[in-house]
PDB file of C-alpha atoms and ligand atoms in Angstrom:
ATOM      1  CA  UNK A   1     -18.082 -17.130 -20.454  1.00 94.00           C
ATOM      2  CA  UNK A   2     -19.061 -20.218 -18.513  1.00 97.00           C
ATOM      3  CA  UNK A   3     -21.900 -19.895 -15.996  1.00 98.00           C
ATOM      4  CA  UNK A   4     -22.153 -22.476 -13.224  1.00 98.00           C
ATOM      5  CA  UNK A   5     -25.233 -22.504 -11.012  1.00 98.00           C
ATOM      6  CA  UNK A   6     -25.242 -24.485  -7.771  1.00 98.00           C
ATOM      7  CA  UNK A   7     -28.487 -25.684  -6.216  1.00 98.00           C
ATOM      8  CA  UNK A   8     -27.921 -24.312  -2.726  1.00 98.00           C
ATOM      9  CA  UNK A   9     -25.778 -21.762  -0.987  1.00 98.00           C
ATOM     10  CA  UNK A  10     -23.820 -24.556   0.676  1.00 98.00           C
ATOM     11  CA  UNK A  11     -23.153 -26.242  -2.672  1.00 98.00           C
ATOM     12  CA  UNK A  12     -21.955 -22.872  -3.959  1.00 99.00           C
ATOM     13  CA  UNK A  13     -19.566 -22.483  -1.010  1.00 98.00           C
ATOM     14  CA  UNK A  14     -18.134 -25.955  -1.609  1.00 98.00           C
ATOM     15  CA  UNK A  15     -17.748 -25.463  -5.374  1.00 98.00           C
ATOM     16  CA  UNK A  16     -16.052 -22.097  -4.847  1.00 99.00           C
ATOM     17  CA  UNK A  17     -13.696 -23.597  -2.259  1.00 98.00           C
ATOM     18  CA  UNK A  18     -12.694 -26.301  -4.717  1.00 98.00           C
ATOM     19  CA  UNK A  19     -11.794 -23.700  -7.354  1.00 98.00           C
ATOM     20  CA  UNK A  20      -9.094 -22.475  -4.933  1.00 98.00           C
ATOM     21  CA  UNK A  21      -7.931 -25.925  -3.819  1.00 98.00           C
ATOM     22  CA  UNK A  22      -7.972 -27.151  -7.437  1.00 98.00           C
ATOM     23  CA  UNK A  23      -5.734 -24.295  -8.539  1.00 98.00           C
ATOM     24  CA  UNK A  24      -3.251 -25.013  -5.734  1.00 98.00           C
ATOM     25  CA  UNK A  25      -3.121 -28.703  -6.601  1.00 98.00           C
ATOM     26  CA  UNK A  26      -2.839 -28.099 -10.337  1.00 98.00           C
ATOM     27  CA  UNK A  27      -0.030 -25.567  -9.947  1.00 98.00           C
ATOM     28  CA  UNK A  28       1.811 -25.704  -6.604  1.00 98.00           C
ATOM     29  CA  UNK A  29       3.386 -22.281  -7.322  1.00 98.00           C
ATOM     30  CA  UNK A  30       0.031 -20.686  -8.175  1.00 98.00           C
ATOM     31  CA  UNK A  31      -0.564 -16.979  -7.554  1.00 99.00           C
ATOM     32  CA  UNK A  32      -4.127 -16.657  -6.265  1.00 99.00           C
ATOM     33  CA  UNK A  33      -6.193 -13.550  -5.656  1.00 99.00           C
ATOM     34  CA  UNK A  34      -9.017 -13.623  -3.127  1.00 98.00           C
ATOM     35  CA  UNK A  35     -11.831 -11.254  -2.156  1.00 98.00           C
ATOM     36  CA  UNK A  36     -13.214 -10.475   1.269  1.00 96.00           C
ATOM     37  CA  UNK A  37     -16.868 -10.117   2.266  1.00 93.00           C
ATOM     38  CA  UNK A  38     -19.883 -12.252   3.083  1.00 95.00           C
ATOM     39  CA  UNK A  39     -19.678 -14.175  -0.185  1.00 98.00           C
ATOM     40  CA  UNK A  40     -16.263 -15.614   0.553  1.00 98.00           C
ATOM     41  CA  UNK A  41     -16.350 -16.268   4.303  1.00 97.00           C
ATOM     42  CA  UNK A  42     -17.790 -19.783   4.160  1.00 98.00           C
ATOM     43  CA  UNK A  43     -15.787 -20.827   1.129  1.00 98.00           C
ATOM     44  CA  UNK A  44     -12.573 -19.778   2.880  1.00 98.00           C
ATOM     45  CA  UNK A  45     -13.575 -21.842   5.908  1.00 98.00           C
ATOM     46  CA  UNK A  46     -14.220 -24.832   3.664  1.00 98.00           C
ATOM     47  CA  UNK A  47     -10.801 -24.385   1.996  1.00 98.00           C
ATOM     48  CA  UNK A  48      -9.254 -24.492   5.478  1.00 98.00           C
ATOM     49  CA  UNK A  49     -11.314 -27.550   6.451  1.00 98.00           C
ATOM     50  CA  UNK A  50     -10.327 -29.439   3.303  1.00 98.00           C
ATOM     51  CA  UNK A  51      -6.677 -28.564   3.882  1.00 98.00           C
ATOM     52  CA  UNK A  52      -6.864 -29.723   7.504  1.00 98.00           C
ATOM     53  CA  UNK A  53      -8.361 -33.038   6.453  1.00 98.00           C
ATOM     54  CA  UNK A  54      -6.122 -33.573   3.405  1.00 97.00           C
ATOM     55  CA  UNK A  55      -2.981 -31.424   3.832  1.00 98.00           C
ATOM     56  CA  UNK A  56      -0.790 -30.768   0.807  1.00 98.00           C
ATOM     57  CA  UNK A  57       2.260 -28.651  -0.001  1.00 98.00           C
ATOM     58  CA  UNK A  58       1.417 -24.942   0.123  1.00 98.00           C
ATOM     59  CA  UNK A  59       4.991 -23.706   0.507  1.00 98.00           C
ATOM     60  CA  UNK A  60       5.121 -22.224  -3.007  1.00 98.00           C
ATOM     61  CA  UNK A  61       1.573 -20.871  -3.244  1.00 98.00           C
ATOM     62  CA  UNK A  62       1.208 -17.070  -3.270  1.00 98.00           C
ATOM     63  CA  UNK A  63      -1.974 -15.496  -1.955  1.00 98.00           C
ATOM     64  CA  UNK A  64      -3.058 -11.886  -2.260  1.00 98.00           C
ATOM     65  CA  UNK A  65      -6.320  -9.992  -1.908  1.00 98.00           C
ATOM     66  CA  UNK A  66      -7.784  -7.938  -4.717  1.00 98.00           C
ATOM     67  CA  UNK A  67      -8.062  -4.886  -2.472  1.00 97.00           C
ATOM     68  CA  UNK A  68      -7.169  -3.389   0.911  1.00 97.00           C
ATOM     69  CA  UNK A  69      -8.332  -0.478   3.041  1.00 95.00           C
ATOM     70  CA  UNK A  70      -5.981   2.441   3.486  1.00 95.00           C
ATOM     71  CA  UNK A  71      -5.221   4.630   6.492  1.00 94.00           C
ATOM     72  CA  UNK A  72      -6.355   2.033   8.995  1.00 92.00           C
ATOM     73  CA  UNK A  73      -4.222  -0.298  11.003  1.00 92.00           C
ATOM     74  CA  UNK A  74      -3.859  -3.759   9.518  1.00 93.00           C
ATOM     75  CA  UNK A  75      -4.937  -5.201  12.843  1.00 92.00           C
ATOM     76  CA  UNK A  76      -8.447  -3.731  12.408  1.00 92.00           C
ATOM     77  CA  UNK A  77     -10.638  -6.863  12.052  1.00 90.00           C
ATOM     78  CA  UNK A  78     -12.204  -5.354   8.890  1.00 90.00           C
ATOM     79  CA  UNK A  79      -8.884  -4.929   7.104  1.00 94.00           C
ATOM     80  CA  UNK A  80      -8.458  -7.346   4.222  1.00 96.00           C
ATOM     81  CA  UNK A  81      -5.076  -8.342   5.606  1.00 98.00           C
ATOM     82  CA  UNK A  82      -6.569  -9.537   8.885  1.00 97.00           C
ATOM     83  CA  UNK A  83      -9.586 -11.189   7.279  1.00 97.00           C
ATOM     84  CA  UNK A  84      -7.567 -13.176   4.754  1.00 98.00           C
ATOM     85  CA  UNK A  85      -4.909 -13.958   7.337  1.00 98.00           C
ATOM     86  CA  UNK A  86      -7.460 -15.394   9.762  1.00 98.00           C
ATOM     87  CA  UNK A  87      -9.625 -17.112   7.165  1.00 98.00           C
ATOM     88  CA  UNK A  88      -6.927 -18.707   5.008  1.00 98.00           C
ATOM     89  CA  UNK A  89      -3.262 -17.821   5.518  1.00 98.00           C
ATOM     90  CA  UNK A  90      -2.683 -19.138   9.018  1.00 98.00           C
ATOM     91  CA  UNK A  91      -4.849 -22.212   8.449  1.00 98.00           C
ATOM     92  CA  UNK A  92      -2.916 -23.255   5.347  1.00 98.00           C
ATOM     93  CA  UNK A  93       0.481 -22.389   6.801  1.00 98.00           C
ATOM     94  CA  UNK A  94       1.251 -19.873   4.034  1.00 98.00           C
ATOM     95  CA  UNK A  95       4.428 -17.967   4.904  1.00 98.00           C
ATOM     96  CA  UNK A  96       4.476 -14.173   5.351  1.00 97.00           C
ATOM     97  CA  UNK A  97       6.578 -13.751   2.228  1.00 97.00           C
ATOM     98  CA  UNK A  98       3.975 -15.579   0.154  1.00 98.00           C
ATOM     99  CA  UNK A  99       1.111 -13.471   1.465  1.00 98.00           C
ATOM    100  CA  UNK A 100       1.303 -10.412  -0.749  1.00 98.00           C
ATOM    101  CA  UNK A 101      -0.610  -7.424   0.547  1.00 98.00           C
ATOM    102  CA  UNK A 102      -0.034  -3.723   0.045  1.00 97.00           C
ATOM    103  CA  UNK A 103       0.587  -1.662   3.187  1.00 96.00           C
ATOM    104  CA  UNK A 104      -2.362   0.164   4.727  1.00 96.00           C
ATOM    105  CA  UNK A 105      -0.284   3.274   5.497  1.00 96.00           C
ATOM    106  CA  UNK A 106       2.056   5.042   3.120  1.00 96.00           C
ATOM    107  CA  UNK A 107       3.328   8.483   2.146  1.00 96.00           C
ATOM    108  CA  UNK A 108       3.139   7.467  -1.484  1.00 97.00           C
ATOM    109  CA  UNK A 109       0.429   5.006  -2.445  1.00 97.00           C
ATOM    110  CA  UNK A 110       1.220   5.343  -6.181  1.00 97.00           C
ATOM    111  CA  UNK A 111       4.600   3.795  -5.476  1.00 98.00           C
ATOM    112  CA  UNK A 112       3.000   1.096  -3.317  1.00 98.00           C
ATOM    113  CA  UNK A 113       0.519   0.216  -6.076  1.00 98.00           C
ATOM    114  CA  UNK A 114       3.350  -0.195  -8.586  1.00 98.00           C
ATOM    115  CA  UNK A 115       5.356  -2.255  -6.090  1.00 98.00           C
ATOM    116  CA  UNK A 116       2.376  -4.514  -5.489  1.00 98.00           C
ATOM    117  CA  UNK A 117       1.838  -5.114  -9.213  1.00 98.00           C
ATOM    118  CA  UNK A 118       5.566  -5.684  -9.755  1.00 98.00           C
ATOM    119  CA  UNK A 119       5.630  -8.237  -6.942  1.00 98.00           C
ATOM    120  CA  UNK A 120       2.804 -10.156  -8.643  1.00 98.00           C
ATOM    121  CA  UNK A 121       4.601  -9.958 -11.990  1.00 98.00           C
ATOM    122  CA  UNK A 122       7.831 -11.247 -10.456  1.00 98.00           C
ATOM    123  CA  UNK A 123       5.894 -14.358  -9.493  1.00 98.00           C
ATOM    124  CA  UNK A 124       4.627 -14.793 -13.023  1.00 98.00           C
ATOM    125  CA  UNK A 125       1.382 -12.844 -12.683  1.00 98.00           C
ATOM    126  CA  UNK A 126      -1.924 -13.925 -11.166  1.00 98.00           C
ATOM    127  CA  UNK A 127      -3.251 -17.354 -12.133  1.00 99.00           C
ATOM    128  CA  UNK A 128      -6.650 -17.124 -10.499  1.00 99.00           C
ATOM    129  CA  UNK A 129      -8.837 -14.345  -9.148  1.00 99.00           C
ATOM    130  CA  UNK A 130     -11.833 -15.279  -7.028  1.00 99.00           C
ATOM    131  CA  UNK A 131     -13.741 -12.083  -7.678  1.00 98.00           C
ATOM    132  CA  UNK A 132     -16.617 -10.833  -5.546  1.00 98.00           C
ATOM    133  CA  UNK A 133     -19.120  -8.344  -6.873  1.00 98.00           C
ATOM    134  CA  UNK A 134     -20.595  -5.420  -4.957  1.00 94.00           C
ATOM    135  CA  UNK A 135     -24.277  -4.447  -4.924  1.00 92.00           C
ATOM    136  CA  UNK A 136     -23.612  -1.777  -7.569  1.00 93.00           C
ATOM    137  CA  UNK A 137     -21.392  -3.987  -9.714  1.00 97.00           C
ATOM    138  CA  UNK A 138     -18.072  -2.907  -8.261  1.00 96.00           C
ATOM    139  CA  UNK A 139     -15.134  -5.291  -8.461  1.00 97.00           C
ATOM    140  CA  UNK A 140     -12.336  -4.909  -5.959  1.00 97.00           C
ATOM    141  CA  UNK A 141     -13.040  -1.304  -4.977  1.00 95.00           C
ATOM    142  CA  UNK A 142     -13.468  -0.086  -8.554  1.00 96.00           C
ATOM    143  CA  UNK A 143     -16.759   1.760  -8.300  1.00 94.00           C
ATOM    144  CA  UNK A 144     -19.107   2.516 -11.238  1.00 95.00           C
ATOM    145  CA  UNK A 145     -17.502   5.004 -13.613  1.00 96.00           C
ATOM    146  CA  UNK A 146     -13.971   3.674 -13.125  1.00 97.00           C
ATOM    147  CA  UNK A 147     -12.263   3.500 -16.534  1.00 98.00           C
ATOM    148  CA  UNK A 148     -11.497  -0.065 -17.577  1.00 98.00           C
ATOM    149  CA  UNK A 149      -7.897   0.926 -18.346  1.00 98.00           C
ATOM    150  CA  UNK A 150      -7.280   2.126 -14.799  1.00 97.00           C
ATOM    151  CA  UNK A 151      -4.302   0.468 -13.137  1.00 98.00           C
ATOM    152  CA  UNK A 152      -4.039  -0.429  -9.449  1.00 98.00           C
ATOM    153  CA  UNK A 153      -4.909   2.679  -7.439  1.00 98.00           C
ATOM    154  CA  UNK A 154      -6.488   4.057  -4.285  1.00 97.00           C
ATOM    155  CA  UNK A 155     -10.185   4.527  -4.932  1.00 95.00           C
ATOM    156  CA  UNK A 156     -12.803   6.267  -2.824  1.00 88.00           C
ATOM    157  CA  UNK A 157     -14.777   3.715  -0.852  1.00 86.00           C
ATOM    158  CA  UNK A 158     -18.419   2.872  -1.334  1.00 81.00           C
ATOM    159  CA  UNK A 159     -20.160   5.450   0.947  1.00 85.00           C
ATOM    160  CA  UNK A 160     -22.255   2.818   2.768  1.00 85.00           C
ATOM    161  CA  UNK A 161     -19.202   0.670   3.393  1.00 83.00           C
ATOM    162  CA  UNK A 162     -17.148   3.679   4.453  1.00 89.00           C
ATOM    163  CA  UNK A 163     -19.780   4.656   6.997  1.00 90.00           C
ATOM    164  CA  UNK A 164     -19.673   1.150   8.471  1.00 84.00           C
ATOM    165  CA  UNK A 165     -15.870   1.241   8.735  1.00 87.00           C
ATOM    166  CA  UNK A 166     -15.958   4.677  10.365  1.00 90.00           C
ATOM    167  CA  UNK A 167     -18.548   3.479  12.860  1.00 88.00           C
ATOM    168  CA  UNK A 168     -16.506   0.391  13.748  1.00 84.00           C
ATOM    169  CA  UNK A 169     -13.170   2.161  13.996  1.00 85.00           C
ATOM    170  CA  UNK A 170     -14.294   5.560  15.291  1.00 83.00           C
ATOM    171  CA  UNK A 171     -12.088   7.162  12.661  1.00 84.00           C
ATOM    172  CA  UNK A 172     -12.951  10.877  12.578  1.00 84.00           C
ATOM    173  CA  UNK A 173     -15.016  12.080   9.594  1.00 84.00           C
ATOM    174  CA  UNK A 174     -12.282  14.359   8.317  1.00 85.00           C
ATOM    175  CA  UNK A 175      -9.650  11.611   8.291  1.00 86.00           C
ATOM    176  CA  UNK A 176      -9.352  10.167   4.778  1.00 89.00           C
ATOM    177  CA  UNK A 177     -10.098   6.509   4.130  1.00 92.00           C
ATOM    178  CA  UNK A 178      -9.687   4.769   0.821  1.00 93.00           C
ATOM    179  CA  UNK A 179      -9.447   1.446  -0.871  1.00 95.00           C
ATOM    180  CA  UNK A 180      -6.321   0.294  -2.600  1.00 98.00           C
ATOM    181  CA  UNK A 181      -7.598  -1.946  -5.360  1.00 98.00           C
ATOM    182  CA  UNK A 182      -6.175  -3.752  -8.309  1.00 98.00           C
ATOM    183  CA  UNK A 183      -7.205  -1.807 -11.361  1.00 98.00           C
ATOM    184  CA  UNK A 184      -9.679  -3.277 -13.802  1.00 98.00           C
ATOM    185  CA  UNK A 185      -7.011  -3.721 -16.468  1.00 98.00           C
ATOM    186  CA  UNK A 186      -4.825  -5.569 -13.953  1.00 98.00           C
ATOM    187  CA  UNK A 187      -7.680  -7.807 -12.800  1.00 98.00           C
ATOM    188  CA  UNK A 188      -8.380  -8.601 -16.455  1.00 98.00           C
ATOM    189  CA  UNK A 189      -4.810  -9.809 -16.946  1.00 98.00           C
ATOM    190  CA  UNK A 190      -5.388 -12.636 -14.486  1.00 98.00           C
ATOM    191  CA  UNK A 191      -5.248 -15.953 -16.332  1.00 98.00           C
ATOM    192  CA  UNK A 192      -8.539 -17.176 -14.888  1.00 98.00           C
ATOM    193  CA  UNK A 193     -11.323 -15.204 -13.219  1.00 99.00           C
ATOM    194  CA  UNK A 194     -14.108 -16.810 -11.187  1.00 99.00           C
ATOM    195  CA  UNK A 195     -16.791 -14.210 -10.503  1.00 99.00           C
ATOM    196  CA  UNK A 196     -18.689 -15.351  -7.423  1.00 99.00           C
ATOM    197  CA  UNK A 197     -22.070 -14.297  -6.074  1.00 98.00           C
ATOM    198  CA  UNK A 198     -24.735 -15.850  -3.886  1.00 98.00           C
ATOM    199  CA  UNK A 199     -28.110 -14.788  -2.553  1.00 98.00           C
ATOM    200  CA  UNK A 200     -31.107 -13.019  -4.020  1.00 98.00           C
ATOM    201  CA  UNK A 201     -29.685  -9.571  -3.308  1.00 97.00           C
ATOM    202  CA  UNK A 202     -27.097 -10.157  -6.052  1.00 98.00           C
ATOM    203  CA  UNK A 203     -29.543 -11.428  -8.713  1.00 98.00           C
ATOM    204  CA  UNK A 204     -30.218  -8.086 -10.373  1.00 98.00           C
ATOM    205  CA  UNK A 205     -26.605  -6.959 -10.557  1.00 98.00           C
ATOM    206  CA  UNK A 206     -25.539 -10.374 -11.850  1.00 98.00           C
ATOM    207  CA  UNK A 207     -28.084 -10.103 -14.652  1.00 98.00           C
ATOM    208  CA  UNK A 208     -26.708  -6.670 -15.567  1.00 98.00           C
ATOM    209  CA  UNK A 209     -23.079  -7.782 -15.371  1.00 98.00           C
ATOM    210  CA  UNK A 210     -23.568 -10.974 -17.362  1.00 98.00           C
ATOM    211  CA  UNK A 211     -26.365 -10.130 -19.808  1.00 98.00           C
ATOM    212  CA  UNK A 212     -26.237  -6.345 -20.016  1.00 98.00           C
ATOM    213  CA  UNK A 213     -23.951  -4.160 -22.096  1.00 98.00           C
ATOM    214  CA  UNK A 214     -20.275  -3.962 -21.218  1.00 98.00           C
ATOM    215  CA  UNK A 215     -20.115  -0.580 -19.549  1.00 98.00           C
ATOM    216  CA  UNK A 216     -18.110   1.266 -16.911  1.00 98.00           C
ATOM    217  CA  UNK A 217     -21.453   1.921 -15.165  1.00 98.00           C
ATOM    218  CA  UNK A 218     -21.315  -1.744 -14.155  1.00 98.00           C
ATOM    219  CA  UNK A 219     -17.598  -2.463 -13.614  1.00 98.00           C
ATOM    220  CA  UNK A 220     -18.188  -6.237 -13.367  1.00 98.00           C
ATOM    221  CA  UNK A 221     -19.598  -6.293 -16.912  1.00 98.00           C
ATOM    222  CA  UNK A 222     -15.989  -6.127 -18.153  1.00 98.00           C
ATOM    223  CA  UNK A 223     -15.602  -9.831 -17.388  1.00 98.00           C
ATOM    224  CA  UNK A 224     -17.678 -10.551 -20.498  1.00 98.00           C
ATOM    225  CA  UNK A 225     -14.483  -9.655 -22.379  1.00 98.00           C
ATOM    226  CA  UNK A 226     -12.255 -12.054 -20.455  1.00 98.00           C
ATOM    227  CA  UNK A 227     -11.174 -15.173 -22.378  1.00 98.00           C
ATOM    228  CA  UNK A 228     -11.211 -17.506 -19.377  1.00 98.00           C
ATOM    229  CA  UNK A 229     -13.956 -16.508 -16.999  1.00 98.00           C
ATOM    230  CA  UNK A 230     -16.423 -18.548 -15.004  1.00 98.00           C
ATOM    231  CA  UNK A 231     -19.409 -17.027 -13.236  1.00 98.00           C
ATOM    232  CA  UNK A 232     -20.158 -19.218 -10.226  1.00 99.00           C
ATOM    233  CA  UNK A 233     -23.543 -18.625  -8.582  1.00 98.00           C
ATOM    234  CA  UNK A 234     -26.120 -20.179  -6.331  1.00 98.00           C
ATOM    235  CA  UNK A 235     -29.678 -20.474  -7.633  1.00 98.00           C
ATOM    236  CA  UNK A 236     -30.763 -17.313  -5.822  1.00 98.00           C
ATOM    237  CA  UNK A 237     -28.085 -15.135  -7.423  1.00 98.00           C
ATOM    238  CA  UNK A 238     -28.796 -16.756 -10.802  1.00 98.00           C
ATOM    239  CA  UNK A 239     -32.564 -16.343 -10.535  1.00 98.00           C
ATOM    240  CA  UNK A 240     -32.780 -13.654 -13.225  1.00 98.00           C
ATOM    241  CA  UNK A 241     -30.650 -15.647 -15.664  1.00 97.00           C
ATOM    242  CA  UNK A 242     -32.652 -18.873 -15.605  1.00 88.00           C
TER     243      UNK A 242
HETATM  244  C1  GLP B   1     -16.320  -5.265  -0.816  1.00 70.40           C
HETATM  245  C2  GLP B   1     -14.965  -5.840  -1.195  1.00 70.40           C
HETATM  246  C3  GLP B   1     -15.077  -6.561  -2.506  1.00 70.40           C
HETATM  247  C4  GLP B   1     -16.177  -7.592  -2.403  1.00 70.40           C
HETATM  248  C5  GLP B   1     -17.492  -6.910  -2.179  1.00 70.40           C
HETATM  249  C6  GLP B   1     -18.674  -7.876  -2.044  1.00 70.40           C
HETATM  250  O1  GLP B   1     -16.566  -4.135  -1.566  1.00 70.40           O
HETATM  251  N1  GLP B   1     -13.994  -4.790  -1.295  1.00 70.40           N
HETATM  252  O2  GLP B   1     -13.846  -7.170  -2.824  1.00 70.40           O
HETATM  253  O3  GLP B   1     -16.217  -8.343  -3.576  1.00 70.40           O
HETATM  254  O4  GLP B   1     -17.388  -6.183  -0.977  1.00 70.40           O
HETATM  255  O5  GLP B   1     -18.892  -8.171  -0.707  1.00 70.40           O
HETATM  256  P1  GLP B   1     -19.972  -9.217  -0.199  1.00 70.40           P
HETATM  257  O6  GLP B   1     -19.476 -10.540  -0.600  1.00 70.40           O
HETATM  258  O7  GLP B   1     -20.009  -9.024   1.277  1.00 70.40           O
HETATM  259  O8  GLP B   1     -21.262  -8.872  -0.861  1.00 70.40           O
END
């Protein structure tokens, strides 16, 4: 595993943005997985800024997000669809058919999960996954305890995150919410993974994921087994490694 540490948060954002741009330039038909959250906001803006300044052909690039909320309208500003659409898709002129996202409503999410994976396979499988990490080591929405062999599924949400979504959407407590996430085994089949984290609040979990045992208690620790993985950090997130 390669670990890259950037001096400042801004340097981290720029380096992370270039991982995405670099993949698009290297392979114009690349299939690229993104993550939502605070870690990726600035890097997505920088990707859009670079593209605006130096446009290139994005007509064959496929973009997807590693996860999506379920049972909420896609137009909710916290849905991954809307976030990725606003942060990247519309700015880079990616067509609807090349923005692969599972639906947020369905009578049969098992079928939707299989369809989503098949759609990625039809495009040759994922080339790159920019992978965020949650405070407890979750990747996508695979919470601690998720078996590594789990395929794409609808997982319960992190309780803190779920509370925030319920507050923002006024969804009643008895109405189920979930997170459709690529399974760990599916994430691991991506040709290249860049695990990204910045800020001091991620330092402890990064140490566990990178230096600790590979365990389902820390889902992100599985990346230690990936043959082509880079861990891209700012100094604050790397503080317990150096
Ligand atoms: C959520 C998302 C993950 C993301 C994680 C980290 O759980 N579903 O895909 O990686 O948050 O978010 P942040 O970057 O805000 O810490």
